[in-house]
Structure formats: structure tokens, C-alpha cells
Amino acid sequence: MERTFAIIKPDAVERNLAGTILGKIEAAGFRIVGMKKLQLSRAQAEGFYYVHKERPFFNDLCAFMSRSPVVVLCLEKDNAIADWRKLMGATNPENAEPGTLRKEFAKNIEENSVHGSDAPETAAFEIPYFFSGLELN
């Protein structure tokens, strides 16, 4: 079994889509081993997205991610990282495949409703950023 990290972003939570997205996650065979709804501070968003700090979109991304609550998740299944990336769809919803979460729910490339780890190393950083080992079961 593999674990990955996911976020239901502010744009989706604001539009009351978290439950619908959670249903699609479970229907795709993922087991939710950790879940929290929380409000990120600006500092928490900056720490989480530190790898993008030199990119021109960093400030807007951190402002967006800290503007309202998110749902953070640890998901588990065989091939979880690749399968979650496939279910999410392309970062730009205009390029996302039909049936993917971003095609269905994203407002635009900046407000694209979900986040997911892109590699085992990323998941290894992202999961413990939000969850202690005792919170995952």
C-alpha cells in the first residue's frame, strides 16, 4: 500500500464541494487514513509551498491557500500517488481529461480545487506537515 497527500482547496470548500469530492475519492478505491478541516495561516501556507518561493505565483498561491478553510487528507491504496494524480487531472482545468476533479470542479488554473503529492518524496514531506503518526489509521 502507498500513501499520498491531498488537499481540497479553498475554492472547493467555499462552494460546498468537499463532500462530493470525498465521495469521488472513496469511489476511486482510496482509503482515507487521515482527514482534517483547517484554516491555514499565511506562515503555514508559505512553509508548505516553500519549494515555489522563487516563482512569481508564490504570493498569490499562499494568499489563496490561507483565505478560507481547506480539507487535508492522507489517502492510501496501491499506486496511490499516480492514481490520485490521474483522478485530479491536469493542473490547468482546460487541459484536464473529462471526469477528473479539476475538469469538473476547478474554477481556473489558480483555483483548481485539489492538490496532491507528485512523488513519494513529496508525500513524505507533505503528510507529516499536517498529520502526526497517531492521527493516521
Tab-separated table of N, CA and C in Angstrom:
chain	number	residue	atom	x	y	z
A	1	MET	N	0.837	-1.184	0.000
A	1	MET	CA	0.000	0.000	0.000
A	1	MET	C	0.880	1.245	0.000
A	2	GLU	N	0.399	2.236	-0.705
A	2	GLU	CA	1.114	3.509	-0.789
A	2	GLU	C	0.212	4.602	-0.234
A	3	ARG	N	0.836	5.618	0.338
A	3	ARG	CA	0.088	6.772	0.843
A	3	ARG	C	0.447	8.017	0.056
A	4	THR	N	-0.533	8.887	-0.078
A	4	THR	CA	-0.323	10.177	-0.711
A	4	THR	C	-1.061	11.238	0.088
A	5	PHE	N	-0.733	12.474	-0.204
A	5	PHE	CA	-1.349	13.606	0.474
A	5	PHE	C	-2.244	14.344	-0.501
A	6	ALA	N	-3.358	14.853	0.004
A	6	ALA	CA	-4.303	15.599	-0.826
A	6	ALA	C	-4.858	16.778	-0.043
A	7	ILE	N	-5.209	17.820	-0.774
A	7	ILE	CA	-5.913	18.959	-0.187
A	7	ILE	C	-7.135	19.247	-1.048
A	8	ILE	N	-8.267	19.441	-0.396
A	8	ILE	CA	-9.416	20.045	-1.052
A	8	ILE	C	-9.272	21.533	-0.751
A	9	LYS	N	-9.007	22.305	-1.787
A	9	LYS	CA	-8.588	23.697	-1.654
A	9	LYS	C	-9.753	24.638	-1.321
A	10	PRO	N	-9.406	25.886	-0.922
A	10	PRO	CA	-10.438	26.843	-0.514
A	10	PRO	C	-11.570	27.039	-1.523
A	11	ASP	N	-11.259	27.092	-2.803
A	11	ASP	CA	-12.329	27.338	-3.786
A	11	ASP	C	-13.386	26.247	-3.751
A	12	ALA	N	-12.970	25.001	-3.548
A	12	ALA	CA	-13.922	23.890	-3.497
A	12	ALA	C	-14.666	23.862	-2.161
A	13	VAL	N	-13.969	24.129	-1.055
A	13	VAL	CA	-14.618	24.139	0.251
A	13	VAL	C	-15.648	25.275	0.309
A	14	GLU	N	-15.289	26.434	-0.222
A	14	GLU	CA	-16.208	27.574	-0.233
A	14	GLU	C	-17.500	27.269	-0.991
A	15	ARG	N	-17.407	26.427	-2.004
A	15	ARG	CA	-18.580	26.084	-2.817
A	15	ARG	C	-19.268	24.801	-2.334
A	16	ASN	N	-18.918	24.357	-1.119
A	16	ASN	CA	-19.520	23.167	-0.506
A	16	ASN	C	-19.355	21.909	-1.355
A	17	LEU	N	-18.168	21.740	-1.939
A	17	LEU	CA	-17.886	20.583	-2.779
A	17	LEU	C	-17.073	19.502	-2.072
A	18	ALA	N	-16.686	19.732	-0.826
A	18	ALA	CA	-15.816	18.773	-0.137
A	18	ALA	C	-16.454	17.385	-0.072
A	19	GLY	N	-17.716	17.301	0.287
A	19	GLY	CA	-18.381	16.001	0.384
A	19	GLY	C	-18.448	15.279	-0.944
A	20	THR	N	-18.736	16.018	-1.997
A	20	THR	CA	-18.792	15.425	-3.335
A	20	THR	C	-17.419	14.895	-3.733
A	21	ILE	N	-16.381	15.679	-3.474
A	21	ILE	CA	-15.022	15.261	-3.810
A	21	ILE	C	-14.617	14.048	-2.963
A	22	LEU	N	-14.954	14.053	-1.687
A	22	LEU	CA	-14.650	12.903	-0.830
A	22	LEU	C	-15.329	11.642	-1.355
A	23	GLY	N	-16.557	11.763	-1.817
A	23	GLY	CA	-17.258	10.614	-2.390
A	23	GLY	C	-16.546	10.066	-3.611
A	24	LYS	N	-16.028	10.953	-4.460
A	24	LYS	CA	-15.306	10.521	-5.655
A	24	LYS	C	-13.978	9.861	-5.277
A	25	ILE	N	-13.347	10.357	-4.226
A	25	ILE	CA	-12.102	9.754	-3.745
A	25	ILE	C	-12.367	8.318	-3.288
A	26	GLU	N	-13.391	8.134	-2.479
A	26	GLU	CA	-13.704	6.790	-1.995
A	26	GLU	C	-14.177	5.885	-3.127
A	27	ALA	N	-14.958	6.422	-4.057
A	27	ALA	CA	-15.428	5.623	-5.193
A	27	ALA	C	-14.265	5.150	-6.072
A	28	ALA	N	-13.156	5.903	-6.052
A	28	ALA	CA	-11.971	5.532	-6.833
A	28	ALA	C	-11.100	4.512	-6.096
A	29	GLY	N	-11.550	4.054	-4.938
A	29	GLY	CA	-10.836	2.996	-4.238
A	29	GLY	C	-9.827	3.455	-3.203
A	30	PHE	N	-9.772	4.745	-2.923
A	30	PHE	CA	-8.858	5.241	-1.901
A	30	PHE	C	-9.461	5.021	-0.525
A	31	ARG	N	-8.589	4.737	0.434
A	31	ARG	CA	-8.988	4.690	1.834
A	31	ARG	C	-8.474	5.965	2.485
A	32	ILE	N	-9.356	6.697	3.148
A	32	ILE	CA	-8.964	7.924	3.838
A	32	ILE	C	-8.417	7.523	5.203
A	33	VAL	N	-7.101	7.699	5.386
A	33	VAL	CA	-6.469	7.312	6.645
A	33	VAL	C	-6.243	8.505	7.564
A	34	GLY	N	-6.442	9.710	7.049
A	34	GLY	CA	-6.355	10.924	7.841
A	34	GLY	C	-7.125	12.032	7.159
A	35	MET	N	-7.843	12.840	7.965
A	35	MET	CA	-8.609	13.943	7.379
A	35	MET	C	-8.814	15.020	8.437
A	36	LYS	N	-8.608	16.279	8.027
A	36	LYS	CA	-8.841	17.435	8.897
A	36	LYS	C	-9.358	18.586	8.050
A	37	LYS	N	-10.254	19.361	8.623
A	37	LYS	CA	-10.628	20.644	8.040
A	37	LYS	C	-9.944	21.699	8.887
A	38	LEU	N	-9.218	22.596	8.245
A	38	LEU	CA	-8.493	23.611	8.988
A	38	LEU	C	-8.305	24.868	8.151
A	39	GLN	N	-7.949	25.924	8.839
A	39	GLN	CA	-7.652	27.208	8.210
A	39	GLN	C	-6.149	27.412	8.291
A	40	LEU	N	-5.478	27.450	7.147
A	40	LEU	CA	-4.037	27.680	7.125
A	40	LEU	C	-3.736	29.141	7.417
A	41	SER	N	-2.724	29.379	8.222
A	41	SER	CA	-2.207	30.735	8.375
A	41	SER	C	-1.343	31.032	7.147
A	42	ARG	N	-1.030	32.275	6.949
A	42	ARG	CA	-0.139	32.645	5.839
A	42	ARG	C	1.216	31.941	6.020
A	43	ALA	N	1.717	31.910	7.254
A	43	ALA	CA	3.014	31.268	7.506
A	43	ALA	C	2.968	29.767	7.208
A	44	GLN	N	1.866	29.106	7.562
A	44	GLN	CA	1.740	27.675	7.257
A	44	GLN	C	1.709	27.442	5.742
A	45	ALA	N	0.986	28.268	5.016
A	45	ALA	CA	0.936	28.133	3.555
A	45	ALA	C	2.320	28.360	2.955
A	46	GLU	N	3.025	29.355	3.436
A	46	GLU	CA	4.372	29.634	2.931
A	46	GLU	C	5.314	28.467	3.225
A	47	GLY	N	5.215	27.870	4.397
A	47	GLY	CA	6.051	26.728	4.734
A	47	GLY	C	5.735	25.517	3.877
A	48	PHE	N	4.459	25.289	3.636
A	48	PHE	CA	4.053	24.140	2.822
A	48	PHE	C	4.515	24.291	1.381
A	49	TYR	N	4.395	25.483	0.827
A	49	TYR	CA	4.741	25.723	-0.575
A	49	TYR	C	6.137	26.334	-0.755
A	50	TYR	N	7.011	26.148	0.249
A	50	TYR	CA	8.350	26.759	0.198
A	50	TYR	C	9.111	26.438	-1.084
A	51	VAL	N	8.860	25.278	-1.701
A	51	VAL	CA	9.590	24.902	-2.921
A	51	VAL	C	9.286	25.852	-4.076
A	52	HIS	N	8.194	26.598	-3.961
A	52	HIS	CA	7.801	27.542	-5.014
A	52	HIS	C	8.139	28.997	-4.664
A	53	LYS	N	8.891	29.224	-3.585
A	53	LYS	CA	9.088	30.588	-3.084
A	53	LYS	C	9.721	31.543	-4.089
A	54	GLU	N	10.458	31.043	-5.047
A	54	GLU	CA	11.084	31.908	-6.052
A	54	GLU	C	10.208	32.110	-7.289
A	55	ARG	N	9.081	31.435	-7.337
A	55	ARG	CA	8.199	31.526	-8.504
A	55	ARG	C	7.303	32.755	-8.401
A	56	PRO	N	6.924	33.318	-9.533
A	56	PRO	CA	6.117	34.547	-9.497
A	56	PRO	C	4.727	34.370	-8.891
A	57	PHE	N	4.217	33.143	-8.865
A	57	PHE	CA	2.873	32.907	-8.336
A	57	PHE	C	2.848	32.618	-6.832
A	58	PHE	N	4.012	32.583	-6.184
A	58	PHE	CA	4.098	32.175	-4.779
A	58	PHE	C	3.193	32.996	-3.855
A	59	ASN	N	3.257	34.326	-3.928
A	59	ASN	CA	2.460	35.164	-3.027
A	59	ASN	C	0.969	34.963	-3.243
A	60	ASP	N	0.540	34.914	-4.504
A	60	ASP	CA	-0.880	34.697	-4.785
A	60	ASP	C	-1.325	33.320	-4.302
A	61	LEU	N	-0.479	32.305	-4.491
A	61	LEU	CA	-0.804	30.949	-4.046
A	61	LEU	C	-0.984	30.907	-2.529
A	62	CYS	N	-0.073	31.514	-1.814
A	62	CYS	CA	-0.156	31.496	-0.346
A	62	CYS	C	-1.363	32.289	0.150
A	63	ALA	N	-1.672	33.405	-0.502
A	63	ALA	CA	-2.865	34.176	-0.133
A	63	ALA	C	-4.126	33.352	-0.373
A	64	PHE	N	-4.190	32.682	-1.507
A	64	PHE	CA	-5.341	31.839	-1.836
A	64	PHE	C	-5.504	30.707	-0.824
A	65	MET	N	-4.414	30.003	-0.531
A	65	MET	CA	-4.499	28.835	0.343
A	65	MET	C	-4.802	29.199	1.795
A	66	SER	N	-4.599	30.446	2.173
A	66	SER	CA	-4.876	30.858	3.549
A	66	SER	C	-6.133	31.728	3.663
A	67	ARG	N	-6.893	31.872	2.592
A	67	ARG	CA	-8.056	32.771	2.635
A	67	ARG	C	-9.277	32.153	3.315
A	68	SER	N	-9.404	30.847	3.293
A	68	SER	CA	-10.534	30.169	3.915
A	68	SER	C	-10.153	28.705	4.146
A	69	PRO	N	-11.011	27.940	4.833
A	69	PRO	CA	-10.630	26.570	5.204
A	69	PRO	C	-10.333	25.650	4.019
A	70	VAL	N	-9.536	24.635	4.338
A	70	VAL	CA	-9.202	23.546	3.410
A	70	VAL	C	-9.483	22.234	4.130
A	71	VAL	N	-9.542	21.153	3.373
A	71	VAL	CA	-9.606	19.812	3.942
A	71	VAL	C	-8.333	19.108	3.511
A	72	VAL	N	-7.526	18.679	4.483
A	72	VAL	CA	-6.296	17.953	4.187
A	72	VAL	C	-6.540	16.476	4.427
A	73	LEU	N	-5.938	15.648	3.572
A	73	LEU	CA	-6.195	14.211	3.584
A	73	LEU	C	-4.916	13.414	3.407
A	74	CYS	N	-4.861	12.283	4.054
A	74	CYS	CA	-3.874	11.261	3.738
A	74	CYS	C	-4.668	10.101	3.147
A	75	LEU	N	-4.325	9.737	1.928
A	75	LEU	CA	-5.041	8.692	1.194
A	75	LEU	C	-4.148	7.482	1.015
A	76	GLU	N	-4.766	6.307	0.980
A	76	GLU	CA	-3.998	5.067	0.849
A	76	GLU	C	-4.657	4.138	-0.160
A	77	LYS	N	-3.831	3.528	-0.986
A	77	LYS	CA	-4.223	2.436	-1.884
A	77	LYS	C	-2.977	2.027	-2.654
A	78	ASP	N	-3.036	0.925	-3.356
A	78	ASP	CA	-1.939	0.575	-4.245
A	78	ASP	C	-1.816	1.667	-5.298
A	79	ASN	N	-0.586	2.109	-5.573
A	79	ASN	CA	-0.336	3.119	-6.605
A	79	ASN	C	-1.048	4.444	-6.298
A	80	ALA	N	-1.131	4.806	-5.026
A	80	ALA	CA	-1.915	5.965	-4.596
A	80	ALA	C	-1.476	7.269	-5.242
A	81	ILE	N	-0.177	7.505	-5.331
A	81	ILE	CA	0.292	8.792	-5.857
A	81	ILE	C	-0.134	8.967	-7.308
A	82	ALA	N	0.175	7.999	-8.140
A	82	ALA	CA	-0.186	8.106	-9.568
A	82	ALA	C	-1.699	8.103	-9.761
A	83	ASP	N	-2.406	7.280	-8.999
A	83	ASP	CA	-3.859	7.219	-9.155
A	83	ASP	C	-4.521	8.527	-8.714
A	84	TRP	N	-4.008	9.147	-7.643
A	84	TRP	CA	-4.561	10.426	-7.205
A	84	TRP	C	-4.280	11.512	-8.241
A	85	ARG	N	-3.075	11.513	-8.804
A	85	ARG	CA	-2.738	12.495	-9.845
A	85	ARG	C	-3.685	12.338	-11.035
A	86	LYS	N	-3.979	11.100	-11.393
A	86	LYS	CA	-4.893	10.844	-12.518
A	86	LYS	C	-6.307	11.318	-12.192
A	87	LEU	N	-6.779	11.039	-10.988
A	87	LEU	CA	-8.122	11.467	-10.599
A	87	LEU	C	-8.221	12.991	-10.535
A	88	MET	N	-7.159	13.659	-10.086
A	88	MET	CA	-7.170	15.123	-10.030
A	88	MET	C	-7.267	15.725	-11.426
A	89	GLY	N	-6.474	15.233	-12.365
A	89	GLY	CA	-6.411	15.815	-13.705
A	89	GLY	C	-5.317	16.862	-13.798
A	90	ALA	N	-5.131	17.395	-14.981
A	90	ALA	CA	-4.084	18.387	-15.245
A	90	ALA	C	-4.273	19.627	-14.372
A	91	THR	N	-3.149	20.266	-14.013
A	91	THR	CA	-3.177	21.479	-13.195
A	91	THR	C	-4.096	22.528	-13.804
A	92	ASN	N	-3.987	22.710	-15.103
A	92	ASN	CA	-4.866	23.634	-15.814
A	92	ASN	C	-6.142	22.875	-16.188
A	93	PRO	N	-7.282	23.253	-15.625
A	93	PRO	CA	-8.506	22.506	-15.901
A	93	PRO	C	-8.901	22.481	-17.376
A	94	GLU	N	-8.426	23.453	-18.140
A	94	GLU	CA	-8.709	23.453	-19.582
A	94	GLU	C	-8.050	22.264	-20.273
A	95	ASN	N	-6.962	21.752	-19.687
A	95	ASN	CA	-6.232	20.617	-20.251
A	95	ASN	C	-6.577	19.299	-19.570
A	96	ALA	N	-7.437	19.344	-18.573
A	96	ALA	CA	-7.768	18.141	-17.802
A	96	ALA	C	-8.728	17.245	-18.582
A	97	GLU	N	-8.569	15.953	-18.367
A	97	GLU	CA	-9.431	14.965	-19.014
A	97	GLU	C	-10.846	15.027	-18.430
A	98	PRO	N	-11.854	14.736	-19.245
A	98	PRO	CA	-13.219	14.656	-18.712
A	98	PRO	C	-13.288	13.620	-17.594
A	99	GLY	N	-14.078	13.921	-16.575
A	99	GLY	CA	-14.231	13.016	-15.449
A	99	GLY	C	-13.245	13.251	-14.321
A	100	THR	N	-12.234	14.085	-14.548
A	100	THR	CA	-11.283	14.382	-13.476
A	100	THR	C	-11.851	15.478	-12.576
A	101	LEU	N	-11.336	15.542	-11.368
A	101	LEU	CA	-11.826	16.520	-10.407
A	101	LEU	C	-11.607	17.952	-10.882
A	102	ARG	N	-10.451	18.222	-11.441
A	102	ARG	CA	-10.185	19.586	-11.891
A	102	ARG	C	-11.034	19.958	-13.104
A	103	LYS	N	-11.286	19.034	-13.984
A	103	LYS	CA	-12.159	19.327	-15.122
A	103	LYS	C	-13.563	19.653	-14.628
A	104	GLU	N	-14.004	18.892	-13.630
A	104	GLU	CA	-15.367	19.043	-13.140
A	104	GLU	C	-15.550	20.224	-12.185
A	105	PHE	N	-14.549	20.498	-11.330
A	105	PHE	CA	-14.763	21.455	-10.251
A	105	PHE	C	-13.890	22.707	-10.268
A	106	ALA	N	-12.738	22.684	-10.920
A	106	ALA	CA	-11.828	23.832	-10.856
A	106	ALA	C	-12.433	25.060	-11.501
A	107	LYS	N	-12.136	26.217	-10.907
A	107	LYS	CA	-12.593	27.485	-11.476
A	107	LYS	C	-11.623	27.961	-12.566
A	108	ASN	N	-10.322	27.739	-12.329
A	108	ASN	CA	-9.270	28.143	-13.273
A	108	ASN	C	-7.958	27.516	-12.812
A	109	ILE	N	-6.868	27.859	-13.470
A	109	ILE	CA	-5.574	27.241	-13.135
A	109	ILE	C	-5.124	27.583	-11.709
A	110	GLU	N	-5.467	28.760	-11.215
A	110	GLU	CA	-5.081	29.128	-9.853
A	110	GLU	C	-6.003	28.501	-8.814
A	111	GLU	N	-7.288	28.470	-9.091
A	111	GLU	CA	-8.260	27.916	-8.155
A	111	GLU	C	-8.742	26.590	-8.719
A	112	ASN	N	-7.858	25.574	-8.589
A	112	ASN	CA	-8.117	24.301	-9.261
A	112	ASN	C	-8.580	23.188	-8.322
A	113	SER	N	-9.126	23.563	-7.194
A	113	SER	CA	-9.917	22.723	-6.287
A	113	SER	C	-9.176	21.652	-5.489
A	114	VAL	N	-8.124	21.056	-6.009
A	114	VAL	CA	-7.439	19.982	-5.287
A	114	VAL	C	-5.928	20.061	-5.487
A	115	HIS	N	-5.221	19.503	-4.539
A	115	HIS	CA	-3.753	19.383	-4.584
A	115	HIS	C	-3.408	17.938	-4.290
A	116	GLY	N	-2.287	17.480	-4.822
A	116	GLY	CA	-1.809	16.154	-4.491
A	116	GLY	C	-0.311	16.027	-4.626
A	117	SER	N	0.255	15.156	-3.821
A	117	SER	CA	1.685	14.864	-3.910
A	117	SER	C	2.018	14.339	-5.302
A	118	ASP	N	3.198	14.734	-5.803
A	118	ASP	CA	3.591	14.310	-7.149
A	118	ASP	C	4.655	13.221	-7.162
A	119	ALA	N	5.144	12.826	-5.982
A	119	ALA	CA	6.197	11.806	-5.905
A	119	ALA	C	6.262	11.290	-4.470
A	120	PRO	N	6.866	10.121	-4.258
A	120	PRO	CA	6.999	9.613	-2.885
A	120	PRO	C	7.728	10.582	-1.961
A	121	GLU	N	8.743	11.271	-2.474
A	121	GLU	CA	9.491	12.225	-1.652
A	121	GLU	C	8.609	13.396	-1.227
A	122	THR	N	7.759	13.843	-2.127
A	122	THR	CA	6.844	14.942	-1.812
A	122	THR	C	5.844	14.494	-0.755
A	123	ALA	N	5.266	13.316	-0.932
A	123	ALA	CA	4.323	12.784	0.053
A	123	ALA	C	4.989	12.647	1.424
A	124	ALA	N	6.253	12.255	1.437
A	124	ALA	CA	6.984	12.083	2.695
A	124	ALA	C	7.154	13.412	3.438
A	125	PHE	N	7.173	14.535	2.726
A	125	PHE	CA	7.204	15.858	3.348
A	125	PHE	C	5.793	16.329	3.701
A	126	GLU	N	4.861	16.158	2.767
A	126	GLU	CA	3.533	16.752	2.913
A	126	GLU	C	2.677	16.073	3.984
A	127	ILE	N	2.697	14.759	4.062
A	127	ILE	CA	1.843	14.067	5.040
A	127	ILE	C	2.193	14.494	6.472
A	128	PRO	N	3.459	14.422	6.896
A	128	PRO	CA	3.753	14.820	8.278
A	128	PRO	C	3.697	16.329	8.518
A	129	TYR	N	3.612	17.128	7.459
A	129	TYR	CA	3.418	18.572	7.646
A	129	TYR	C	2.081	18.822	8.347
A	130	PHE	N	1.101	17.972	8.088
A	130	PHE	CA	-0.242	18.152	8.637
A	130	PHE	C	-0.693	17.068	9.619
A	131	PHE	N	-0.076	15.886	9.576
A	131	PHE	CA	-0.535	14.772	10.401
A	131	PHE	C	0.604	14.168	11.207
A	132	SER	N	0.324	13.880	12.481
A	132	SER	CA	1.266	13.069	13.254
A	132	SER	C	0.946	11.611	12.953
A	133	GLY	N	1.864	10.742	13.259
A	133	GLY	CA	1.634	9.314	13.023
A	133	GLY	C	0.426	8.778	13.775
A	134	LEU	N	0.133	9.341	14.945
A	134	LEU	CA	-1.005	8.902	15.745
A	134	LEU	C	-2.351	9.255	15.105
A	135	GLU	N	-2.342	10.209	14.177
A	135	GLU	CA	-3.595	10.638	13.544
A	135	GLU	C	-3.954	9.837	12.311
A	136	LEU	N	-3.061	8.960	11.902
A	136	LEU	CA	-3.286	8.190	10.674
A	136	LEU	C	-3.650	6.761	11.015
A	137	ASN	N	-4.821	6.327	10.528
A	137	ASN	CA	-5.234	4.943	10.793
A	137	ASN	C	-6.170	4.445	9.717
